[in-house]
């Protein structure tokens, strides 16, 4: 008695499946095994040097702190904190020189450190901030074309920095400066950007600059430079009372470094001018009413 048609079809299907499966398996890529690298703690010497660098920074001994971070990188070249901090310190130290050769050397070194930090953490707030800061300072020494290109290149980095760390006051200050500088391109800069650089960086506005600088000042009210930057933008927009308030915050702070002392002096001079101007405006208003 023959096998029923249904069972015969089922048996043939199973046999074919068993024969085809091994052949198909020859072309199927094996699934890679997930290998988790063990977390290796930093050597004790690296931790000691990092702690010493942070202490020196808190004491405003930035050249010595940079040296410590460089010692860390000689031992552990991929140490994220040492890379982005070394970039920031290189910018700060280089900015103090009037000699362009030394400035260029420090700013170029800063770019090397920030680029390495980006390799370690492409989405890191600090690495992107360091890259944007180095670009912004390098731009001061470049030709007009390269300077405008730098502001275009730094945009995604400074935006990502505040996105990743909304509590990072230095990134907000840098974002505020970026907004104000790009929004105040002169006519030639705007034409050049459109013709040779594929267009101006988008999204820049003075209102966004004020918001970013206000965030920086609110997050770190002890930084005199943040208060001064905020006052200058308010003043340039005709917001005299807001400018006076920011300058009053600035002059209430005790300067520690030579840079802070200079900013304090400028703040006092500007505040005196504004107060005189406001007094004259009040006197004119009183005379007009009388």
Backbone as CSV, one residue per row, in Angstrom:
resi,resn,N_x,N_y,N_z,CA_x,CA_y,CA_z,C_x,C_y,C_z
1,UNK,0.843,-1.182,0.000,0.000,0.000,0.000,0.881,1.235,0.000
2,UNK,0.640,2.112,-0.975,1.498,3.291,-1.122,1.304,4.292,-0.005
3,UNK,2.356,5.189,0.122,2.324,6.244,1.152,1.364,7.335,0.707
4,UNK,0.532,7.816,1.606,-0.379,8.919,1.252,0.378,10.108,0.686
5,UNK,-0.273,10.784,-0.269,0.360,11.914,-0.966,0.814,12.995,0.018
6,UNK,-0.030,13.315,1.032,0.309,14.388,1.982,1.568,14.088,2.740
7,UNK,1.685,12.826,3.244,2.870,12.475,4.028,4.109,12.454,3.162
8,UNK,3.941,12.034,1.874,5.072,11.994,0.959,5.625,13.403,0.724
9,UNK,4.715,14.351,0.513,5.144,15.744,0.278,5.872,16.277,1.498
10,UNK,5.344,15.971,2.714,5.946,16.453,3.949,7.342,15.876,4.121
11,UNK,7.491,14.557,3.800,8.787,13.911,3.952,9.804,14.496,2.994
12,UNK,9.389,14.731,1.747,10.300,15.320,0.747,10.746,16.705,1.182
13,UNK,9.795,17.465,1.750,10.124,18.818,2.188,11.152,18.786,3.299
14,UNK,10.958,17.859,4.238,11.903,17.763,5.358,13.279,17.365,4.865
15,UNK,13.316,16.349,3.948,14.600,15.904,3.421,15.312,17.002,2.666
16,UNK,14.554,17.752,1.861,15.164,18.863,1.120,15.695,19.923,2.071
17,UNK,14.921,20.185,3.121,15.359,21.174,4.096,16.641,20.761,4.768
18,UNK,16.756,19.482,5.090,17.970,19.006,5.745,19.155,19.069,4.816
19,UNK,18.938,18.896,3.540,20.041,18.932,2.583,20.457,20.357,2.259
20,UNK,19.500,21.267,2.191,19.803,22.642,1.795,20.447,23.399,2.940
21,UNK,20.033,23.152,4.157,20.502,23.931,5.294,22.016,23.928,5.426
22,UNK,22.686,22.728,5.333,24.141,22.760,5.459,24.801,23.559,4.354
23,UNK,24.300,23.486,3.139,24.886,24.245,2.035,24.747,25.734,2.266
24,UNK,23.579,26.178,2.725,23.367,27.592,2.980,24.231,28.067,4.124
25,UNK,24.496,27.185,5.078,25.288,27.574,6.227,26.711,27.928,5.835
26,UNK,27.208,27.380,4.701,28.556,27.691,4.264,28.716,29.170,3.922
27,UNK,27.639,29.853,3.520,27.702,31.248,3.102,27.252,32.205,4.207
28,UNK,26.805,31.649,5.312,26.318,32.486,6.392,27.485,32.878,7.286
29,UNK,27.651,34.207,7.535,28.746,34.680,8.376,28.479,34.295,9.823
30,UNK,29.459,33.745,10.463,29.249,33.416,11.881,29.072,34.689,12.700
31,UNK,28.214,34.610,13.682,27.994,35.774,14.528,29.226,36.030,15.383
32,UNK,29.733,37.279,15.368,30.921,37.555,16.175,30.600,37.460,17.657
33,UNK,31.549,36.948,18.379,31.378,36.854,19.818,31.649,38.224,20.453
34,UNK,30.828,38.600,21.370,30.980,39.882,22.066,32.063,39.716,23.127
35,UNK,33.157,40.443,22.896,34.275,40.386,23.831,34.331,41.703,24.582
36,UNK,34.174,41.670,25.868,34.216,42.863,26.697,35.611,43.014,27.271
37,UNK,36.265,44.133,26.896,37.613,44.366,27.396,37.568,44.651,28.888
38,UNK,38.455,44.073,29.618,38.455,44.330,31.063,38.823,45.773,31.361
39,UNK,38.174,46.351,32.359,38.454,47.717,32.768,39.738,47.735,33.606
40,UNK,40.761,48.341,33.025,42.045,48.399,33.706,42.155,49.743,34.417
41,UNK,42.280,49.746,35.708,42.393,51.018,36.417,43.696,51.726,36.042
42,UNK,43.680,53.059,36.030,44.906,53.787,35.700,45.999,53.476,36.718
43,UNK,47.239,53.500,36.284,48.335,53.281,37.234,48.320,54.328,38.341
44,UNK,48.837,53.955,39.489,48.844,54.864,40.639,49.588,56.153,40.317
45,UNK,50.637,56.051,39.514,51.414,57.243,39.165,50.582,58.227,38.352
46,UNK,49.743,57.707,37.453,48.863,58.566,36.646,47.853,59.272,37.538
47,UNK,47.256,58.545,38.454,46.284,59.152,39.369,46.940,60.233,40.226
48,UNK,48.156,59.983,40.668,48.863,60.978,41.480,49.136,62.243,40.686
49,UNK,49.587,62.086,39.456,49.894,63.246,38.613,48.636,64.039,38.270
50,UNK,47.526,63.340,38.019,46.265,64.027,37.739,45.822,64.857,38.936
51,UNK,45.947,64.278,40.124,45.565,65.013,41.332,46.447,66.243,41.521
52,UNK,47.734,66.116,41.268,48.649,67.246,41.397,48.318,68.331,40.370
53,UNK,47.960,67.913,39.158,47.610,68.886,38.111,46.372,69.676,38.495
54,UNK,45.364,68.982,39.041,44.140,69.682,39.455,44.441,70.685,40.571
55,UNK,45.291,70.307,41.505,45.657,71.209,42.602,46.369,72.445,42.070
56,UNK,47.278,72.255,41.151,48.002,73.384,40.565,47.064,74.308,39.802
57,UNK,46.086,73.725,39.090,45.102,74.556,38.393,44.298,75.400,39.376
58,UNK,43.890,74.801,40.464,43.117,75.537,41.470,43.927,76.669,42.071
59,UNK,45.255,76.540,42.037,46.147,77.577,42.552,46.596,78.552,41.457
60,UNK,46.004,78.436,40.275,46.313,79.293,39.125,47.752,79.132,38.633
61,UNK,48.346,77.982,38.893,49.684,77.680,38.391,49.541,76.837,37.129
62,UNK,49.163,77.510,36.061,48.727,76.793,34.860,49.881,76.166,34.087
63,UNK,51.029,76.820,34.042,52.169,76.219,33.340,52.614,74.939,34.029
64,UNK,52.646,74.970,35.379,53.013,73.771,36.117,51.967,72.673,35.942
65,UNK,50.692,73.065,35.929,49.628,72.080,35.718,49.746,71.436,34.343
66,UNK,50.040,72.249,33.333,50.208,71.704,31.980,51.348,70.689,31.960
67,UNK,52.421,70.995,32.665,53.535,70.055,32.728,53.132,68.723,33.337
68,UNK,52.286,68.772,34.375,51.815,67.529,34.996,50.957,66.714,34.035
69,UNK,50.057,67.400,33.327,49.221,66.686,32.361,50.079,66.060,31.260
70,UNK,51.124,66.745,30.864,52.010,66.188,29.833,52.765,64.963,30.372
71,UNK,53.087,64.970,31.653,53.696,63.782,32.248,52.712,62.613,32.242
72,UNK,51.440,62.909,32.512,50.419,61.863,32.452,50.369,61.259,31.058
73,UNK,50.372,62.115,30.050,50.242,61.638,28.674,51.472,60.865,28.222
74,UNK,52.610,61.139,28.812,53.798,60.351,28.496,53.652,58.923,29.020
75,UNK,52.913,58.769,30.120,52.686,57.440,30.693,51.462,56.758,30.091
76,UNK,50.407,57.533,29.875,49.134,56.981,29.374,48.587,57.937,28.317
77,UNK,48.969,57.788,27.051,48.651,58.775,26.003,47.168,58.986,25.738
78,UNK,46.308,58.062,26.149,44.872,58.186,25.866,44.082,58.657,27.078
79,UNK,44.739,59.277,28.033,44.032,59.754,29.223,43.197,60.978,28.856
80,UNK,41.890,60.823,28.891,40.967,61.855,28.380,41.114,63.174,29.125
81,UNK,41.088,63.119,30.445,41.166,64.358,31.219,42.450,65.119,30.910
82,UNK,43.560,64.410,30.847,44.833,65.068,30.569,44.852,65.691,29.178
83,UNK,44.228,65.048,28.210,44.232,65.563,26.835,43.441,66.864,26.720
84,UNK,42.191,66.862,27.214,41.399,68.079,27.002,41.866,69.210,27.914
85,UNK,42.334,68.881,29.094,42.849,69.923,29.971,44.142,70.522,29.410
86,UNK,44.994,69.696,28.850,46.225,70.193,28.239,45.913,71.122,27.068
87,UNK,44.862,70.796,26.312,44.454,71.664,25.200,43.996,73.029,25.716
88,UNK,43.150,73.027,26.739,42.625,74.281,27.291,43.746,75.120,27.894
89,UNK,44.637,74.491,28.636,45.741,75.217,29.257,46.694,75.773,28.209
90,UNK,46.915,75.037,27.144,47.781,75.530,26.066,47.204,76.796,25.441
91,UNK,45.884,76.826,25.283,45.232,78.026,24.754,45.391,79.183,25.726
92,UNK,45.117,78.946,26.997,45.176,80.017,27.996,46.578,80.598,28.121
93,UNK,47.569,79.727,28.125,48.945,80.200,28.247,49.370,80.928,26.977
94,UNK,49.041,80.366,25.829,49.414,80.995,24.564,48.794,82.362,24.374
95,UNK,47.565,82.545,24.892,46.864,83.821,24.718,47.555,84.964,25.465
96,UNK,48.410,84.644,26.422,49.079,85.686,27.208,50.255,86.315,26.450
97,UNK,50.749,85.632,25.461,51.910,86.139,24.730,51.483,87.167,23.685
98,UNK,52.321,88.166,23.487,52.103,89.124,22.397,52.832,88.669,21.134
99,UNK,53.839,87.841,21.308,54.606,87.309,20.185,53.764,86.268,19.437
100,UNK,53.504,86.518,18.170,52.643,85.617,17.396,53.270,84.241,17.201
101,UNK,54.590,84.184,17.182,55.245,82.886,17.011,54.935,81.965,18.186
102,UNK,55.012,82.518,19.393,54.704,81.706,20.567,53.217,81.383,20.643
103,UNK,52.393,82.369,20.308,50.957,82.100,20.271,50.655,80.943,19.334
104,UNK,51.210,81.018,18.138,50.948,79.983,17.137,51.378,78.614,17.638
105,UNK,52.541,78.559,18.291,53.040,77.279,18.793,52.095,76.693,19.837
106,UNK,51.660,77.518,20.780,50.755,77.026,21.826,49.399,76.628,21.260
107,UNK,48.864,77.450,20.344,47.544,77.146,19.786,47.587,75.889,18.919
108,UNK,48.699,75.688,18.207,48.842,74.467,17.404,48.936,73.245,18.299
109,UNK,49.659,73.382,19.409,49.745,72.283,20.370,48.373,71.976,20.959
110,UNK,47.610,73.034,21.230,46.253,72.843,21.757,45.409,72.030,20.785
111,UNK,45.515,72.319,19.494,44.748,71.561,18.499,45.155,70.092,18.478
112,UNK,46.438,69.832,18.660,46.897,68.442,18.688,46.277,67.699,19.865
113,UNK,46.278,68.345,21.028,45.694,67.705,22.210,44.180,67.536,22.065
114,UNK,43.498,68.563,21.575,42.039,68.468,21.449,41.637,67.424,20.412
115,UNK,42.412,67.314,19.334,42.115,66.303,18.314,42.268,64.891,18.886
116,UNK,43.282,64.705,19.708,43.465,63.397,20.350,42.353,63.127,21.354
117,UNK,41.911,64.166,22.059,40.803,63.985,22.994,39.531,63.573,22.259
118,UNK,39.327,64.128,21.056,38.156,63.770,20.259,38.219,62.319,19.788
119,UNK,39.416,61.825,19.545,39.554,60.419,19.167,39.147,59.520,20.331
120,UNK,39.542,59.921,21.539,39.201,59.127,22.728,37.707,59.196,23.011
121,UNK,37.130,60.409,22.942,35.694,60.584,23.181,35.121,61.561,22.160
122,UNK,34.660,61.052,21.015,34.137,61.940,19.964,32.945,62.773,20.416
123,UNK,32.135,62.242,21.334,30.943,62.958,21.795,31.137,63.611,23.163
124,UNK,32.358,63.678,23.616,32.603,64.259,24.927,32.400,65.768,24.932
125,UNK,31.758,66.268,25.962,31.548,67.719,26.060,32.882,68.446,26.150
126,UNK,33.786,67.915,26.960,35.057,68.589,27.194,35.955,68.557,25.954
127,UNK,35.988,67.419,25.268,36.826,67.320,24.065,36.321,68.245,22.970
128,UNK,35.011,68.332,22.808,34.458,69.228,21.790,34.648,70.693,22.176
129,UNK,34.534,70.991,23.469,34.812,72.353,23.920,36.268,72.724,23.648
130,UNK,37.185,71.822,23.983,38.608,72.093,23.772,38.911,72.320,22.295
131,UNK,38.299,71.525,21.433,38.505,71.698,19.987,37.980,73.049,19.515
132,UNK,36.786,73.425,19.949,36.203,74.706,19.551,37.041,75.870,20.083
133,UNK,37.517,75.741,21.318,38.334,76.801,21.914,39.643,76.979,21.153
134,UNK,40.281,75.876,20.815,41.528,75.956,20.057,41.294,76.573,18.678
135,UNK,40.213,76.192,18.015,39.883,76.765,16.706,39.633,78.263,16.802
136,UNK,38.880,78.684,17.817,38.554,80.100,17.976,39.806,80.937,18.193
137,UNK,40.748,80.411,18.952,41.968,81.173,19.217,42.942,81.122,18.041
138,UNK,43.000,80.003,17.362,43.807,79.943,16.147,43.307,80.938,15.114
139,UNK,41.995,81.151,15.091,41.395,82.039,14.090,41.930,83.465,14.201
140,UNK,42.348,83.875,15.407,42.834,85.244,15.585,44.151,85.480,14.869
141,UNK,44.841,84.414,14.468,46.152,84.546,13.830,46.112,84.205,12.345
142,UNK,44.926,83.909,11.823,44.817,83.418,10.452,44.388,84.513,9.487
143,UNK,44.470,84.196,8.211,43.964,85.094,7.177,42.444,85.160,7.264
144,UNK,41.873,86.110,6.555,40.417,86.293,6.619,39.680,85.017,6.220
145,UNK,40.121,84.369,5.134,39.437,83.161,4.679,39.518,82.056,5.733
146,UNK,40.732,81.817,6.252,40.906,80.747,7.236,40.173,81.069,8.531
147,UNK,40.116,82.346,8.878,39.412,82.740,10.106,37.923,82.446,9.992
148,UNK,37.340,82.802,8.870,35.917,82.541,8.671,35.633,81.041,8.612
149,UNK,36.556,80.303,8.009,36.392,78.849,7.942,36.447,78.235,9.341
150,UNK,37.300,78.782,10.205,37.412,78.266,11.564,36.097,78.410,12.321
151,UNK,35.427,79.549,12.149,34.150,79.752,12.837,33.079,78.799,12.316
152,UNK,33.205,78.436,11.039,32.247,77.478,10.499,32.533,76.069,11.018
153,UNK,33.812,75.727,11.107,34.193,74.382,11.552,33.907,74.185,13.037
154,UNK,34.070,75.247,13.837,33.912,75.089,15.277,32.456,74.968,15.709
155,UNK,31.515,75.350,14.856,30.108,75.363,15.253,29.624,74.037,15.837
156,UNK,29.753,72.907,15.126,29.200,71.663,15.697,29.857,71.275,17.014
157,UNK,31.118,71.636,17.186,31.815,71.266,18.416,31.277,72.037,19.617
158,UNK,31.099,73.344,19.472,30.641,74.124,20.621,29.173,73.842,20.932
159,UNK,28.375,73.568,19.903,26.974,73.215,20.137,26.876,71.870,20.861
160,UNK,27.708,70.909,20.437,27.672,69.588,21.073,28.149,69.661,22.518
161,UNK,29.096,70.548,22.788,29.623,70.665,24.155,28.527,71.052,25.141
162,UNK,27.721,72.064,24.787,26.660,72.482,25.723,25.516,71.480,25.737
163,UNK,25.321,70.776,24.629,24.271,69.751,24.588,24.620,68.590,25.520
164,UNK,25.883,68.199,25.507,26.304,67.062,26.319,26.448,67.423,27.796
165,UNK,26.830,68.689,28.062,26.982,69.120,29.457,26.358,70.498,29.640
166,UNK,25.068,70.569,29.905,24.409,71.867,30.083,24.913,72.640,31.297
167,UNK,25.672,71.991,32.168,26.195,72.669,33.353,27.625,73.172,33.151
168,UNK,28.128,73.112,31.930,29.527,73.450,31.642,29.623,74.921,31.233
169,UNK,29.885,75.779,32.204,29.870,77.231,31.978,30.841,77.696,30.885
170,UNK,32.089,77.207,30.824,32.995,77.676,29.769,32.462,77.439,28.354
171,UNK,31.750,76.316,28.170,31.193,76.036,26.845,30.091,77.031,26.497
172,UNK,29.273,77.416,27.486,28.231,78.415,27.228,28.848,79.765,26.861
173,UNK,29.930,80.126,27.548,30.583,81.393,27.204,31.090,81.365,25.760
174,UNK,31.742,80.264,25.383,32.275,80.154,24.031,31.155,80.149,23.003
175,UNK,30.035,79.493,23.327,28.884,79.503,22.417,28.336,80.917,22.252
176,UNK,28.261,81.664,23.357,27.790,83.043,23.276,28.678,83.892,22.385
177,UNK,29.973,83.729,22.532,30.909,84.484,21.691,30.757,84.087,20.224
178,UNK,30.554,82.781,19.969,30.372,82.326,18.590,29.127,82.976,17.997
179,UNK,28.007,82.938,18.697,26.765,83.530,18.195,26.967,85.013,17.865
180,UNK,27.572,85.737,18.774,27.699,87.188,18.578,28.646,87.501,17.420
181,UNK,29.767,86.788,17.346,30.743,87.067,16.271,30.145,86.763,14.900
182,UNK,29.509,85.617,14.754,28.959,85.247,13.443,27.791,86.153,13.076
183,UNK,26.961,86.496,14.051,25.819,87.374,13.771,26.257,88.779,13.380
184,UNK,27.494,89.137,13.704,27.998,90.476,13.387,29.092,90.443,12.315
185,UNK,29.040,89.443,11.443,29.902,89.482,10.265,29.622,90.773,9.501
186,UNK,30.689,91.407,9.003,30.466,92.578,8.163,30.079,92.130,6.755
187,UNK,29.800,93.090,5.890,29.291,92.774,4.557,30.273,91.930,3.761
188,UNK,31.557,92.281,3.816,32.556,91.519,3.063,32.659,90.089,3.587
189,UNK,32.584,89.909,4.909,32.658,88.573,5.479,31.453,87.735,5.064
190,UNK,30.293,88.359,5.002,29.097,87.633,4.582,29.187,87.216,3.116
191,UNK,29.646,88.133,2.276,29.777,87.820,0.845,30.809,86.721,0.632
192,UNK,31.951,86.844,1.305,33.019,85.854,1.157,32.531,84.473,1.595
193,UNK,31.815,84.428,2.717,31.317,83.140,3.219,30.358,82.488,2.230
194,UNK,29.489,83.291,1.645,28.506,82.750,0.696,29.158,82.291,-0.601
195,UNK,30.165,83.020,-1.070,30.760,82.717,-2.373,31.797,81.604,-2.270
196,UNK,32.642,81.641,-1.230,33.788,80.737,-1.174,33.676,79.631,-0.122
197,UNK,32.792,79.771,0.842,32.724,78.779,1.925,31.406,78.025,1.952
198,UNK,30.627,78.160,0.896,29.370,77.418,0.832,28.275,77.970,1.711
199,UNK,28.404,79.217,2.114,27.378,79.845,2.941,27.868,80.137,4.344
200,UNK,27.163,81.040,5.026,27.501,81.387,6.398,27.066,80.286,7.356
201,UNK,27.717,80.202,8.510,27.202,79.279,9.539,25.783,79.683,9.920
202,UNK,24.892,78.728,9.985,23.482,79.030,10.245,23.200,79.054,11.743
203,UNK,22.128,79.751,12.076,21.625,79.704,13.445,22.188,80.725,14.399
204,UNK,23.092,81.580,13.948,23.695,82.559,14.851,22.753,83.739,15.068
205,UNK,22.676,84.222,16.314,21.860,85.394,16.618,22.365,86.045,17.894
206,UNK,22.129,87.339,18.009,22.559,88.057,19.208,21.706,87.666,20.415
207,UNK,20.433,87.383,20.185,19.587,86.951,21.303,20.086,85.626,21.872
208,UNK,20.536,84.725,20.992,21.100,83.458,21.463,22.423,83.690,22.178
209,UNK,23.186,84.692,21.729,24.434,85.029,22.413,24.158,85.494,23.836
210,UNK,23.146,86.341,24.000,22.785,86.824,25.336,22.325,85.674,26.230
211,UNK,21.548,84.764,25.664,21.068,83.624,26.448,22.235,82.749,26.895
212,UNK,23.174,82.482,25.972,24.310,81.626,26.308,25.210,82.286,27.353
213,UNK,25.478,83.581,27.192,26.333,84.280,28.147,25.653,84.404,29.511
214,UNK,24.342,84.566,29.502,23.604,84.589,30.769,23.720,83.242,31.468
215,UNK,23.633,82.157,30.707,23.792,80.823,31.287,25.175,80.659,31.911
216,UNK,26.207,81.114,31.186,27.575,81.006,31.704,27.720,81.782,33.006
217,UNK,27.189,83.001,33.034,27.296,83.847,34.226,26.504,83.265,35.395
218,UNK,25.354,82.691,35.099,24.530,82.086,36.150,25.189,80.833,36.720
219,UNK,25.761,80.023,35.849,26.400,78.778,36.291,27.671,79.041,37.096
220,UNK,28.401,80.086,36.723,29.652,80.392,37.424,29.760,81.898,37.640
221,UNK,29.043,82.429,38.632,29.035,83.877,38.854,30.360,84.426,39.379
222,UNK,31.308,83.552,39.719,32.608,84.008,40.209,33.605,84.288,39.087
223,UNK,33.217,84.013,37.857,34.093,84.274,36.712,33.842,85.689,36.186
224,UNK,34.782,86.565,36.391,34.595,87.962,36.015,34.467,88.135,34.502
225,UNK,35.132,87.287,33.731,35.080,87.414,32.277,33.674,87.156,31.746
226,UNK,32.938,86.234,32.377,31.581,85.948,31.927,30.683,87.169,32.129
227,UNK,30.819,87.820,33.299,30.006,89.006,33.580,30.351,90.134,32.617
228,UNK,31.622,90.289,32.327,32.060,91.365,31.423,31.569,91.116,29.997
229,UNK,31.682,89.883,29.527,31.188,89.551,28.185,29.690,89.837,28.075
230,UNK,28.946,89.436,29.097,27.495,89.658,29.097,27.178,91.147,29.070
231,UNK,27.924,91.932,29.850,27.698,93.379,29.879,27.977,94.013,28.524
232,UNK,29.037,93.585,27.870,29.393,94.173,26.572,28.321,93.914,25.516
233,UNK,27.787,92.698,25.494,26.752,92.392,24.501,25.479,93.169,24.819
234,UNK,25.092,93.242,26.087,23.929,94.052,26.463,24.128,95.504,26.039
235,UNK,25.309,96.039,26.277,25.577,97.433,25.944,25.510,97.662,24.434
236,UNK,26.067,96.741,23.670,26.035,96.867,22.211,24.619,96.769,21.647
237,UNK,23.727,96.175,22.424,22.326,96.086,22.011,21.493,97.230,22.585
238,UNK,22.133,98.132,23.316,21.416,99.265,23.886,20.715,98.966,25.193
239,UNK,21.033,97.820,25.814,20.414,97.448,27.090,21.278,97.992,28.233
240,UNK,21.155,99.269,28.507,22.072,99.895,29.451,21.890,99.388,30.877
241,UNK,20.670,99.248,31.321,20.441,98.821,32.700,20.932,97.383,32.922
242,UNK,20.691,96.511,31.952,21.193,95.139,32.083,22.725,95.116,32.071
243,UNK,23.310,96.013,31.248,24.770,96.095,31.203,25.327,96.561,32.539
244,UNK,24.682,97.548,33.135,25.118,98.047,34.443,25.044,96.933,35.489
245,UNK,23.965,96.157,35.467,23.808,95.072,36.445,24.927,94.045,36.305
246,UNK,25.261,93.681,35.064,26.336,92.707,34.840,27.684,93.276,35.260
247,UNK,27.917,94.552,34.990,29.178,95.184,35.379,29.296,95.297,36.896
248,UNK,28.197,95.544,37.557,28.217,95.580,39.024,28.597,94.215,39.597
249,UNK,28.108,93.156,38.951,28.529,91.811,39.358,30.036,91.646,39.156
250,UNK,30.532,92.173,38.031,31.949,92.013,37.709,32.848,92.734,38.723
251,UNK,32.517,93.970,39.038,33.383,94.753,39.929,33.279,94.292,41.378
252,UNK,32.256,93.510,41.706,32.125,92.997,43.065,33.069,91.827,43.322
253,UNK,33.653,91.268,42.254,34.547,90.119,42.384,35.989,90.579,42.617
254,UNK,36.714,89.829,43.397,38.122,90.142,43.669,38.995,89.447,42.631
255,UNK,39.711,90.192,41.811,40.555,89.554,40.785,41.735,88.829,41.422
256,UNK,42.112,87.712,40.808,43.225,86.911,41.320,44.394,86.930,40.343
257,UNK,44.101,86.710,39.076,45.158,86.668,38.065,45.323,88.039,37.415
258,UNK,46.396,88.172,36.649,46.638,89.423,35.928,45.539,89.676,34.907
259,UNK,45.048,88.597,34.280,43.962,88.753,33.305,42.698,89.255,33.992
260,UNK,42.381,88.691,35.142,41.188,89.128,35.866,41.327,90.573,36.342
261,UNK,42.529,90.956,36.716,42.758,92.337,37.147,42.488,93.308,36.009
262,UNK,42.891,92.947,34.799,42.657,93.804,33.643,41.167,93.879,33.313
263,UNK,40.470,92.740,33.388,39.026,92.744,33.128,38.302,93.566,34.183
264,UNK,38.745,93.486,35.427,38.147,94.281,36.499,38.324,95.777,36.233
265,UNK,39.505,96.152,35.783,39.758,97.563,35.463,38.838,98.042,34.344
266,UNK,38.707,97.245,33.301,37.819,97.610,32.191,36.369,97.700,32.660
267,UNK,35.979,96.779,33.521,34.595,96.780,34.023,34.309,98.049,34.815
268,UNK,35.248,98.463,35.662,35.051,99.672,36.461,34.964,100.911,35.578
269,UNK,35.837,100.988,34.589,35.818,102.140,33.682,34.511,102.210,32.903
270,UNK,34.073,101.046,32.411,32.841,101.009,31.636,31.637,101.318,32.520
271,UNK,31.643,100.824,33.751,30.546,101.094,34.673,30.468,102.581,35.008
272,UNK,31.608,103.218,35.185,31.629,104.665,35.467,31.029,105.448,34.306
273,UNK,31.398,105.064,33.084,30.854,105.741,31.899,29.341,105.560,31.808
274,UNK,28.893,104.358,32.056,27.461,104.092,31.949,26.676,104.829,33.029
275,UNK,27.199,104.862,34.230,26.505,105.575,35.303,26.396,107.061,34.993
276,UNK,27.442,107.635,34.452,27.379,109.039,34.052,26.330,109.261,32.962
277,UNK,26.310,108.328,32.013,25.348,108.440,30.920,23.915,108.345,31.448
278,UNK,23.684,107.404,32.370,22.344,107.250,32.925,21.932,108.474,33.742
279,UNK,22.882,109.069,34.475,22.579,110.285,35.243,22.178,111.418,34.309
280,UNK,22.902,111.571,33.214,22.572,112.620,32.251,21.192,112.388,31.639
281,UNK,20.870,111.116,31.360,19.561,110.806,30.792,18.452,111.171,31.780
282,UNK,18.661,110.872,33.045,17.667,111.217,34.067,17.525,112.724,34.188
283,UNK,18.639,113.426,34.156,18.591,114.904,34.262,17.862,115.505,33.076
284,UNK,18.124,114.972,31.868,17.414,115.481,30.696,15.924,115.210,30.802
285,UNK,15.586,114.030,31.312,14.165,113.689,31.476,13.488,114.628,32.470
286,UNK,14.174,114.954,33.566,13.607,115.851,34.566,13.387,117.248,33.972
287,UNK,14.377,117.737,33.236,14.247,119.053,32.613,13.105,119.078,31.605
288,UNK,12.946,117.976,30.860,11.869,117.939,29.877,10.505,117.957,30.555
289,UNK,10.395,117.270,31.701,9.123,117.256,32.437,8.833,118.629,33.011
290,UNK,9.862,119.298,33.522,9.661,120.629,34.103,9.273,121.638,33.033
